Amino acid sequence: MKRLLILSTALTGLAVSAQASDLTVMSWGGAYGAAQTEAHVKPFAAKTGIATVMVDSDNPATPIKAAVEAGNVTTDVASVEYADAVRLCDEGLLEPIDINALPPGADGTPASEDFLPGAVTECGVSTDIWAQVYAYDTTKFPEGAAPTTVADFFDLKKFPGKRGMRKGAKTMLEMALMADGVPPAEVYATLSTPEGVDRAFAKLDTIKDQVVWWEAGAQPPQLLADGEVVMTSAYNGRIFNAAVGEGKPFKIVWDGQIYENEMYVIPKGAPNKDKALEFIKFATSTEGLQAQAQQISYGPARKSANATEIIYKDGKTVMGPNLPTAPENMANALESSFEFWVDKDAELNERFNAWLASN
Amino acid sequence: MALTARNDAFVAFDGVQKSYDGETLVVKDLNLHIAKGEFLTMLGPSGSGKTTCLMMLAGFETATNGEIRLDGRPINQVPPHKRGIGMVFQNYALFPHMTVGENLSFPLEVRGMGKEERQTRIARALDMVQMGAFAARRPAQLSGGQQQRVALARALVFDPELVLMDEPLGALDKQLREHMQFEIKHLHESLGITVVYVTHDQGEALTMSDRIAVFNDGRIQQLAPPSDLYERPDNSFVAGFIGENNRLTGTVEDIAGGRALVRLATGELIDATPVNVSRKGQPTLVSIRPERVEYKPEALPEGAHTLDAEVLEFIYMGDIFRTRLRVAGSEDFVIKSRNTAGQRMLRPGEKIRIGWAPQDARALDPA
Amino acid sequence: MPADPFVTAPPALLTTSDGRPLKAALAQAQGRARRRAFLLVAPLLAFVIFTFVLPIAQMLQRSVYHDGFSANAPAVRAWFAATVPGTPPDETAFAALAQDFRQMKADKTAGLAGTRVNYTLPESRSLFTATARKADDLAPPYRDAFLAISAKWASPAVWQAMRSAASPYTSDFYLIATDFERADDGTPRRVQENQRIYVYLFVKTFVLSGVITLLCLLLAFPVAHLLATLPMARANLLMILVLLPFWTSLLVRTSSWIVMLQGQGVVNDLLVATGVVDDQNRLEMMYNQLGTIIVMTHILLPFMILPLYSVMKVIPPSYARAARSLGATSWTTFRRIYLPQTLPGIGAGAILVFILAVGYYITPALVGGADGQLISNLIDFHMDKSNWSLAAALSAMLLAGVLVIYWLYDRLVGIDNLKFG
């Protein structure tokens, strides 16, 4: 049976591999994929002469399991969420990456000290730190009457109008608890108890009939632009791109942000493993991380990359205050817990789906 | 047959015209009166307007102009289901999802008839067409002839006074067709119903009808009993359409006392009865039935003109002989003779003289 | 009239002129033609087996098979095999576990084993990964060593979950897919009410699909009738209009419906502009169940029109005329003559639309919002989460549901009474 799966997957893979180049990087598409293309893929190809292509996926972690099991890996480098990087690594689906092989910071600090804590795991290296925040349409809420806290997102009286939320338990439950007054440090402890989960869902209940649920990262800015919602949870980079890049009247509320590392990983059995490692070394060097931060407002995971001011590609916007890692944005912030979510993902999502489907 | 007086006509078309596209008329000024109990056939080639007339009578087409009356009552505005006319379709139109019995029950049910009476009538109608044993079958399980009988029974089961038949035997083989012709004729006679029958088969029309209306080009070309139609066609279309005939073109040389002398293009003179010609010098087409042509001089009437002919082909057909001749420049002149005792078989190449009684040759429009 | 055609004569063995049995001769004569016919369909057969039969078989197998734990914990598996269910773990059990953990750490498979146990007992995965990290430090007495890492190792629930996962063949995924879980002693029980989702979604999926099928039928019937009765040239034009959506990408069609129906969409703007609704009370036609129904009805409409059309086209108009001439009103004619004859088309269209609707996923995902989700969206969700076995169990149940519908249809209407085109 497994052989047959391998055979049939290999056959369908032929079409892909026929046009394969020296190195294939898979990322999330949209503004994020474009940023990595500009900051990493093109300069790497120009520098090394290795033909490198970027392919898009809704979630690059999803195809890895199928590809590795079928022995038909066509992706050399994938950009995945932190929890997925840990989970896939635990399941033996990724190549380990030695932190000592990574280049030292621009100031000479060894990689093991230059990276922020947790930014390098057994199989993955952080490309950036992104955050789940919420943003609103400034034309709907004028200065002074605008939402400023995560609790305001759930306040339909003061801030009436539709909300956009990610369709999934992860981050939404944390957001609900923080809005209900749970300090970030206690969020996961609270969520580990049945009462805590009930409390989170009770908070979500208060706005349920006003929520438009989104799935793809590109949707929230679109929902805001269409006037379908007045505020929405979103990835901060997408809002930044719409607001600064396209001049949309959107503003991010950093209170209650949930941040997480995004990781480059190498699927087990990648066809160009050595080149893939070269690519990751290049992309996660101080310069590589800074180059990406010039494209999109996700924070570099190296201390050395944060040492100097980064200017957005428009040549004037200073990135610092727009990054999740900026001190003023970290006042009430929560680091997403991968340990919690690999354990509770199935259970809480089942509960979430049941909650969503019930009226 | 004299036309039935206007007021006692059972079915009447008065000045009826029909156009589908507003540009051409499919039926041009139709006037036709049908008597009660009559078997009238509308005969004509396809596209002649005969089926359109039938559909207007049934109510599936509306007349563009003119009036159609049934039993003295104008029916132009009456929907088909209120006309009470039985109809038999070319493809039988038996409802495939119902049994034979249910098919016959349908017209009775929609008339709100009780179950017992329905059963009696269905049994009677099926017996009438010798299909009594088939009530539980589905149409698809019946042969073409059987389906035709059921269709007939269904059209008759609710006792309509008028039954329309649209080429009902067209899909049957020759033998069955001839058999059914007699059955339909027999039913018509025994039930005393009025039948309007549409066909393009002249044999069928001649066999069954009281009167035949020959249609062409949206008009009735001739309305007459079968024998008149065959023996005394009014124009060259009818002559050509009904039965086989020989045609000779020429000019009227002399006309007097119900006799005409026609000079053929090749110069010979022949006798004919003037029908559509009235004066000298008119072009004409002379029509002679093959069985009326004589080649034995002793059988010809006194003083009849004769023509030289050469035998081209002789076909032995059992009961008759069919001989093709070259006559007056034409190579498809046909004569038929009965295979009576002592009848001589002509041989190709043989030279003979042919002639006919003047009343058997009709001088018609040159068409 | 006809004589009984089945004249009963004693069956004599017929032979050909050269003395072979007739049946054998016939089989030989036809064998060649049959072999050639088989060769012609062989490529399709192979294709179908490779792309349809095998994947489905594999899906069914996955729904009852997961060796993530059993393959990586052979020692504990042996201990489970030697003891009866409910046996409290003794020192030998912990020793076996320690042996397995050392191997798992070396093979990097603790996550895989933990994932499997996690399906049966949530929060077990981190227990496994955390223990594996310290596997090299495990020393006798093992029970205390394990309890030092986590007190959970004393929990009977953990051991019950491992016992359940020790066999690669399991009904756990079907339990989960029907809103059941295993109690500590291994007996199935329904999950808490606020976590029941699958049965509800199955029912909802089938009900919604039924509604969509009915709407499609109501909308398609007049269109198909018009198509079947219009003159050829105009019918062709109309047919192109019917097929046009077919040639447009599904995503494009779905997105254009979003543009049409959303709160600030074309329809609402029009209604507000004409004063039918005021700006505060715009209709909610998108991102909910209503949106799913509207868009899926539109997308699946051609699948209803085409079989209906193909059936209606061959119903001669003379049936209706015959009925009318027999005295039936137009309504009676429709009800008793026309409608029954379109049944094969209605059946084919309804089955086609229903089965497509039951498995539809992109459209509800895009326009369904919270309450317009169907079971296929959850299947996709579990595929995304790499829980293939649960996705397979749900798919298998969906497949079974469709087969039941098919069987019911066969019983009620008859499968030979279908006409797809």
PDB file of C-alpha atoms in Angstrom, chain C residues 150-362:
ATOM      1  CA  SER C 150       5.756  13.729  35.283  1.00  0.00           C
ATOM      2  CA  ALA C 151       3.135  12.628  37.786  1.00  0.00           C
ATOM      3  CA  LYS C 152       0.902  11.873  34.814  1.00  0.00           C
ATOM      4  CA  TRP C 153       2.702   8.570  34.309  1.00  0.00           C
ATOM      5  CA  ALA C 154       0.782   7.234  37.291  1.00  0.00           C
ATOM      6  CA  SER C 155      -2.541   8.090  35.667  1.00  0.00           C
ATOM      7  CA  PRO C 156      -4.607   5.067  34.573  1.00  0.00           C
ATOM      8  CA  ALA C 157      -5.969   7.196  31.720  1.00  0.00           C
ATOM      9  CA  VAL C 158      -2.502   7.495  30.180  1.00  0.00           C
ATOM     10  CA  TRP C 159      -1.963   3.758  30.387  1.00  0.00           C
ATOM     11  CA  GLN C 160      -5.396   3.055  28.999  1.00  0.00           C
ATOM     12  CA  ALA C 161      -4.682   5.392  26.105  1.00  0.00           C
ATOM     13  CA  MET C 162      -1.365   3.670  25.428  1.00  0.00           C
ATOM     14  CA  ARG C 163      -3.050   0.256  25.586  1.00  0.00           C
ATOM     15  CA  SER C 164      -5.550   1.499  23.049  1.00  0.00           C
ATOM     16  CA  ALA C 165      -2.787   2.831  20.817  1.00  0.00           C
ATOM     17  CA  ALA C 166      -0.662  -0.305  21.188  1.00  0.00           C
ATOM     18  CA  SER C 167      -2.611  -1.966  18.433  1.00  0.00           C
ATOM     19  CA  PRO C 168      -2.197  -0.307  15.043  1.00  0.00           C
ATOM     20  CA  TYR C 169      -5.788  -1.219  14.274  1.00  0.00           C
ATOM     21  CA  THR C 170      -8.210   0.924  16.173  1.00  0.00           C
ATOM     22  CA  SER C 171     -11.784   2.108  16.127  1.00  0.00           C
ATOM     23  CA  ASP C 172     -10.810   5.249  18.031  1.00  0.00           C
ATOM     24  CA  PHE C 173     -11.062   7.479  14.993  1.00  0.00           C
ATOM     25  CA  TYR C 174     -14.593   6.338  14.307  1.00  0.00           C
ATOM     26  CA  LEU C 175     -15.423   6.942  17.958  1.00  0.00           C
ATOM     27  CA  ILE C 176     -14.120  10.486  17.696  1.00  0.00           C
ATOM     28  CA  ALA C 177     -15.923  10.955  14.384  1.00  0.00           C
ATOM     29  CA  THR C 178     -19.200  10.124  16.079  1.00  0.00           C
ATOM     30  CA  ASP C 179     -18.578  12.376  19.103  1.00  0.00           C
ATOM     31  CA  PHE C 180     -17.487   9.574  21.409  1.00  0.00           C
ATOM     32  CA  GLU C 181     -14.371   9.200  23.546  1.00  0.00           C
ATOM     33  CA  ARG C 182     -12.894   6.458  25.681  1.00  0.00           C
ATOM     34  CA  ALA C 183     -13.421   6.625  29.410  1.00  0.00           C
ATOM     35  CA  ASP C 184     -10.503   5.711  31.697  1.00  0.00           C
ATOM     36  CA  ASP C 185     -11.553   2.062  31.619  1.00  0.00           C
ATOM     37  CA  GLY C 186     -11.678   2.044  27.832  1.00  0.00           C
ATOM     38  CA  THR C 187     -15.451   2.019  27.353  1.00  0.00           C
ATOM     39  CA  PRO C 188     -16.837   4.490  24.845  1.00  0.00           C
ATOM     40  CA  ARG C 189     -18.921   7.381  26.120  1.00  0.00           C
ATOM     41  CA  ARG C 190     -20.258  10.512  24.473  1.00  0.00           C
ATOM     42  CA  VAL C 191     -18.082  13.572  24.715  1.00  0.00           C
ATOM     43  CA  GLN C 192     -19.247  16.613  26.634  1.00  0.00           C
ATOM     44  CA  GLU C 193     -22.078  18.442  24.997  1.00  0.00           C
ATOM     45  CA  ASN C 194     -20.033  21.512  24.142  1.00  0.00           C
ATOM     46  CA  GLN C 195     -17.598  19.352  22.184  1.00  0.00           C
ATOM     47  CA  ARG C 196     -20.106  17.398  20.116  1.00  0.00           C
ATOM     48  CA  ILE C 197     -19.710  18.475  16.541  1.00  0.00           C
ATOM     49  CA  TYR C 198     -19.409  15.672  14.019  1.00  0.00           C
ATOM     50  CA  VAL C 199     -22.854  14.098  14.209  1.00  0.00           C
ATOM     51  CA  TYR C 200     -24.398  17.556  14.198  1.00  0.00           C
ATOM     52  CA  LEU C 201     -22.359  18.530  11.138  1.00  0.00           C
ATOM     53  CA  PHE C 202     -23.161  15.288   9.326  1.00  0.00           C
ATOM     54  CA  VAL C 203     -26.862  15.864   9.828  1.00  0.00           C
ATOM     55  CA  LYS C 204     -26.521  19.498   8.868  1.00  0.00           C
ATOM     56  CA  THR C 205     -24.508  18.623   5.766  1.00  0.00           C
ATOM     57  CA  PHE C 206     -27.158  16.190   4.585  1.00  0.00           C
ATOM     58  CA  VAL C 207     -30.028  18.552   5.375  1.00  0.00           C
ATOM     59  CA  LEU C 208     -28.349  21.501   3.656  1.00  0.00           C
ATOM     60  CA  SER C 209     -27.516  19.339   0.649  1.00  0.00           C
ATOM     61  CA  GLY C 210     -31.159  18.313   0.504  1.00  0.00           C
ATOM     62  CA  VAL C 211     -32.279  21.933   0.579  1.00  0.00           C
ATOM     63  CA  ILE C 212     -29.782  22.854  -2.128  1.00  0.00           C
ATOM     64  CA  THR C 213     -30.923  19.904  -4.248  1.00  0.00           C
ATOM     65  CA  LEU C 214     -34.546  20.953  -3.902  1.00  0.00           C
ATOM     66  CA  LEU C 215     -33.753  24.565  -4.800  1.00  0.00           C
ATOM     67  CA  CYS C 216     -31.745  23.410  -7.805  1.00  0.00           C
ATOM     68  CA  LEU C 217     -34.666  21.274  -8.943  1.00  0.00           C
ATOM     69  CA  LEU C 218     -37.171  24.105  -8.602  1.00  0.00           C
ATOM     70  CA  LEU C 219     -34.926  26.501 -10.516  1.00  0.00           C
ATOM     71  CA  ALA C 220     -33.675  24.035 -13.108  1.00  0.00           C
ATOM     72  CA  PHE C 221     -36.988  22.506 -14.107  1.00  0.00           C
ATOM     73  CA  PRO C 222     -38.425  25.506 -15.988  1.00  0.00           C
ATOM     74  CA  VAL C 223     -35.053  26.318 -17.527  1.00  0.00           C
ATOM     75  CA  ALA C 224     -34.555  22.767 -18.761  1.00  0.00           C
ATOM     76  CA  HIS C 225     -38.080  22.724 -20.132  1.00  0.00           C
ATOM     77  CA  LEU C 226     -37.481  25.968 -21.972  1.00  0.00           C
ATOM     78  CA  LEU C 227     -34.210  24.598 -23.352  1.00  0.00           C
ATOM     79  CA  ALA C 228     -35.939  21.466 -24.544  1.00  0.00           C
ATOM     80  CA  THR C 229     -38.812  23.240 -26.259  1.00  0.00           C
ATOM     81  CA  LEU C 230     -37.193  26.362 -27.740  1.00  0.00           C
ATOM     82  CA  PRO C 231     -36.173  26.347 -31.406  1.00  0.00           C
ATOM     83  CA  MET C 232     -32.641  25.041 -31.917  1.00  0.00           C
ATOM     84  CA  ALA C 233     -30.874  28.362 -32.482  1.00  0.00           C
ATOM     85  CA  ARG C 234     -32.277  30.035 -29.398  1.00  0.00           C
ATOM     86  CA  ALA C 235     -31.944  26.880 -27.317  1.00  0.00           C
ATOM     87  CA  ASN C 236     -28.239  26.797 -28.179  1.00  0.00           C
ATOM     88  CA  LEU C 237     -27.806  30.374 -27.027  1.00  0.00           C
ATOM     89  CA  LEU C 238     -29.595  29.619 -23.782  1.00  0.00           C
ATOM     90  CA  MET C 239     -27.512  26.476 -23.370  1.00  0.00           C
ATOM     91  CA  ILE C 240     -24.348  28.542 -23.643  1.00  0.00           C
ATOM     92  CA  LEU C 241     -25.690  30.817 -20.913  1.00  0.00           C
ATOM     93  CA  VAL C 242     -26.345  27.764 -18.775  1.00  0.00           C
ATOM     94  CA  LEU C 243     -22.874  26.370 -19.409  1.00  0.00           C
ATOM     95  CA  LEU C 244     -21.042  29.682 -19.108  1.00  0.00           C
ATOM     96  CA  PRO C 245     -20.614  29.362 -15.331  1.00  0.00           C
ATOM     97  CA  PHE C 246     -19.199  25.889 -15.985  1.00  0.00           C
ATOM     98  CA  TRP C 247     -16.349  27.417 -17.924  1.00  0.00           C
ATOM     99  CA  THR C 248     -15.559  29.966 -15.243  1.00  0.00           C
ATOM    100  CA  SER C 249     -13.251  29.120 -12.395  1.00  0.00           C
ATOM    101  CA  LEU C 250     -15.051  28.031  -9.264  1.00  0.00           C
ATOM    102  CA  LEU C 251     -13.110  30.553  -7.215  1.00  0.00           C
ATOM    103  CA  VAL C 252     -14.011  33.374  -9.562  1.00  0.00           C
ATOM    104  CA  ARG C 253     -17.682  32.477  -9.348  1.00  0.00           C
ATOM    105  CA  THR C 254     -17.585  32.221  -5.583  1.00  0.00           C
ATOM    106  CA  SER C 255     -15.725  35.493  -5.257  1.00  0.00           C
ATOM    107  CA  SER C 256     -18.181  37.280  -7.505  1.00  0.00           C
ATOM    108  CA  TRP C 257     -20.987  36.076  -5.271  1.00  0.00           C
ATOM    109  CA  ILE C 258     -19.118  37.580  -2.327  1.00  0.00           C
ATOM    110  CA  VAL C 259     -18.968  40.885  -4.214  1.00  0.00           C
ATOM    111  CA  MET C 260     -22.681  40.604  -4.946  1.00  0.00           C
ATOM    112  CA  LEU C 261     -24.007  39.568  -1.567  1.00  0.00           C
ATOM    113  CA  GLN C 262     -21.693  40.916   1.122  1.00  0.00           C
ATOM    114  CA  GLY C 263     -22.789  43.648   3.533  1.00  0.00           C
ATOM    115  CA  GLN C 264     -21.342  46.411   1.352  1.00  0.00           C
ATOM    116  CA  GLY C 265     -22.040  44.408  -1.782  1.00  0.00           C
ATOM    117  CA  VAL C 266     -23.946  45.168  -4.950  1.00  0.00           C
ATOM    118  CA  VAL C 267     -27.284  43.739  -3.840  1.00  0.00           C
ATOM    119  CA  ASN C 268     -27.256  45.499  -0.493  1.00  0.00           C
ATOM    120  CA  ASP C 269     -26.117  48.770  -2.076  1.00  0.00           C
ATOM    121  CA  LEU C 270     -29.005  48.497  -4.498  1.00  0.00           C
ATOM    122  CA  LEU C 271     -31.497  47.766  -1.752  1.00  0.00           C
ATOM    123  CA  VAL C 272     -30.220  50.701   0.295  1.00  0.00           C
ATOM    124  CA  ALA C 273     -30.232  53.001  -2.732  1.00  0.00           C
ATOM    125  CA  THR C 274     -33.825  52.094  -3.545  1.00  0.00           C
ATOM    126  CA  GLY C 275     -34.801  52.468   0.086  1.00  0.00           C
ATOM    127  CA  VAL C 276     -35.945  48.884   0.548  1.00  0.00           C
ATOM    128  CA  VAL C 277     -33.673  48.509   3.560  1.00  0.00           C
ATOM    129  CA  ASP C 278     -31.930  51.267   5.464  1.00  0.00           C
ATOM    130  CA  ASP C 279     -28.183  51.511   5.786  1.00  0.00           C
ATOM    131  CA  GLN C 280     -28.121  50.178   9.350  1.00  0.00           C
ATOM    132  CA  ASN C 281     -30.039  47.003   8.507  1.00  0.00           C
ATOM    133  CA  ARG C 282     -28.238  45.673   5.502  1.00  0.00           C
ATOM    134  CA  LEU C 283     -29.182  42.076   4.776  1.00  0.00           C
ATOM    135  CA  GLU C 284     -26.712  39.419   5.874  1.00  0.00           C
ATOM    136  CA  MET C 285     -26.473  37.114   2.886  1.00  0.00           C
ATOM    137  CA  MET C 286     -22.816  36.259   3.027  1.00  0.00           C
ATOM    138  CA  TYR C 287     -20.559  34.437   5.497  1.00  0.00           C
ATOM    139  CA  ASN C 288     -23.445  32.391   6.841  1.00  0.00           C
ATOM    140  CA  GLN C 289     -25.661  29.444   5.998  1.00  0.00           C
ATOM    141  CA  LEU C 290     -27.757  31.507   3.596  1.00  0.00           C
ATOM    142  CA  GLY C 291     -24.644  32.440   1.627  1.00  0.00           C
ATOM    143  CA  THR C 292     -23.603  28.791   1.399  1.00  0.00           C
ATOM    144  CA  ILE C 293     -27.046  27.818   0.110  1.00  0.00           C
ATOM    145  CA  ILE C 294     -27.269  30.615  -2.468  1.00  0.00           C
ATOM    146  CA  VAL C 295     -23.799  30.148  -3.906  1.00  0.00           C
ATOM    147  CA  MET C 296     -23.868  26.338  -3.931  1.00  0.00           C
ATOM    148  CA  THR C 297     -27.289  26.336  -5.558  1.00  0.00           C
ATOM    149  CA  HIS C 298     -25.911  28.524  -8.299  1.00  0.00           C
ATOM    150  CA  ILE C 299     -22.763  26.498  -8.767  1.00  0.00           C
ATOM    151  CA  LEU C 300     -24.555  23.156  -8.848  1.00  0.00           C
ATOM    152  CA  LEU C 301     -27.482  24.317 -10.993  1.00  0.00           C
ATOM    153  CA  PRO C 302     -26.012  23.114 -14.320  1.00  0.00           C
ATOM    154  CA  PHE C 303     -25.693  19.605 -12.894  1.00  0.00           C
ATOM    155  CA  MET C 304     -29.446  19.599 -12.454  1.00  0.00           C
ATOM    156  CA  ILE C 305     -30.291  21.315 -15.731  1.00  0.00           C
ATOM    157  CA  LEU C 306     -28.281  19.030 -17.975  1.00  0.00           C
ATOM    158  CA  PRO C 307     -29.810  15.641 -17.020  1.00  0.00           C
ATOM    159  CA  LEU C 308     -33.264  17.214 -16.929  1.00  0.00           C
ATOM    160  CA  TYR C 309     -32.707  18.716 -20.338  1.00  0.00           C
ATOM    161  CA  SER C 310     -31.468  15.485 -21.851  1.00  0.00           C
ATOM    162  CA  VAL C 311     -34.579  13.713 -20.602  1.00  0.00           C
ATOM    163  CA  MET C 312     -37.015  16.457 -21.560  1.00  0.00           C
ATOM    164  CA  LYS C 313     -35.549  16.809 -25.005  1.00  0.00           C
ATOM    165  CA  VAL C 314     -36.591  13.303 -25.977  1.00  0.00           C
ATOM    166  CA  ILE C 315     -40.124  13.518 -24.574  1.00  0.00           C
ATOM    167  CA  PRO C 316     -42.158  14.041 -27.748  1.00  0.00           C
ATOM    168  CA  PRO C 317     -44.614  16.942 -27.557  1.00  0.00           C
ATOM    169  CA  SER C 318     -47.248  14.506 -28.759  1.00  0.00           C
ATOM    170  CA  TYR C 319     -47.603  13.066 -25.230  1.00  0.00           C
ATOM    171  CA  ALA C 320     -48.780  16.378 -23.886  1.00  0.00           C
ATOM    172  CA  ARG C 321     -50.966  16.874 -26.936  1.00  0.00           C
ATOM    173  CA  ALA C 322     -52.442  13.416 -26.533  1.00  0.00           C
ATOM    174  CA  ALA C 323     -53.242  14.151 -22.902  1.00  0.00           C
ATOM    175  CA  ARG C 324     -54.855  17.458 -23.829  1.00  0.00           C
ATOM    176  CA  SER C 325     -56.889  15.853 -26.585  1.00  0.00           C
ATOM    177  CA  LEU C 326     -58.038  13.246 -24.087  1.00  0.00           C
ATOM    178  CA  GLY C 327     -59.530  16.000 -21.959  1.00  0.00           C
ATOM    179  CA  ALA C 328     -56.793  16.823 -19.437  1.00  0.00           C
ATOM    180  CA  THR C 329     -56.185  20.400 -18.322  1.00  0.00           C
ATOM    181  CA  SER C 330     -52.658  21.711 -18.709  1.00  0.00           C
ATOM    182  CA  TRP C 331     -52.002  21.190 -14.969  1.00  0.00           C
ATOM    183  CA  THR C 332     -53.209  17.588 -15.067  1.00  0.00           C
ATOM    184  CA  THR C 333     -51.138  17.037 -18.182  1.00  0.00           C
ATOM    185  CA  PHE C 334     -48.062  18.341 -16.399  1.00  0.00           C
ATOM    186  CA  ARG C 335     -48.679  16.411 -13.212  1.00  0.00           C
ATOM    187  CA  ARG C 336     -49.708  13.073 -14.625  1.00  0.00           C
ATOM    188  CA  ILE C 337     -48.001  12.899 -17.995  1.00  0.00           C
ATOM    189  CA  TYR C 338     -45.011  15.234 -18.205  1.00  0.00           C
ATOM    190  CA  LEU C 339     -43.648  15.107 -14.674  1.00  0.00           C
ATOM    191  CA  PRO C 340     -43.592  11.288 -14.388  1.00  0.00           C
ATOM    192  CA  GLN C 341     -41.662  11.087 -17.619  1.00  0.00           C
ATOM    193  CA  THR C 342     -39.016  13.514 -16.378  1.00  0.00           C
ATOM    194  CA  LEU C 343     -38.436  11.395 -13.262  1.00  0.00           C
ATOM    195  CA  PRO C 344     -35.271   9.738 -14.608  1.00  0.00           C
ATOM    196  CA  GLY C 345     -33.818  13.203 -15.166  1.00  0.00           C
ATOM    197  CA  ILE C 346     -34.990  14.472 -11.799  1.00  0.00           C
ATOM    198  CA  GLY C 347     -33.463  11.404 -10.143  1.00  0.00           C
ATOM    199  CA  ALA C 348     -30.164  11.729 -11.959  1.00  0.00           C
ATOM    200  CA  GLY C 349     -29.941  15.459 -11.361  1.00  0.00           C
ATOM    201  CA  ALA C 350     -30.925  15.181  -7.725  1.00  0.00           C
ATOM    202  CA  ILE C 351     -28.419  12.426  -7.002  1.00  0.00           C
ATOM    203  CA  LEU C 352     -25.695  14.289  -8.852  1.00  0.00           C
ATOM    204  CA  VAL C 353     -26.332  17.584  -7.082  1.00  0.00           C
ATOM    205  CA  PHE C 354     -26.850  15.969  -3.701  1.00  0.00           C
ATOM    206  CA  ILE C 355     -23.660  13.940  -3.815  1.00  0.00           C
ATOM    207  CA  LEU C 356     -21.647  16.909  -5.056  1.00  0.00           C
ATOM    208  CA  ALA C 357     -23.165  19.127  -2.378  1.00  0.00           C
ATOM    209  CA  VAL C 358     -22.440  16.647   0.397  1.00  0.00           C
ATOM    210  CA  GLY C 359     -18.745  16.681  -0.473  1.00  0.00           C
ATOM    211  CA  TYR C 360     -18.438  20.364  -1.361  1.00  0.00           C
ATOM    212  CA  TYR C 361     -15.773  22.240   0.435  1.00  0.00           C
ATOM    213  CA  ILE C 362     -14.324  25.329  -1.234  1.00  0.00           C
TER     214      ILE C 362
END
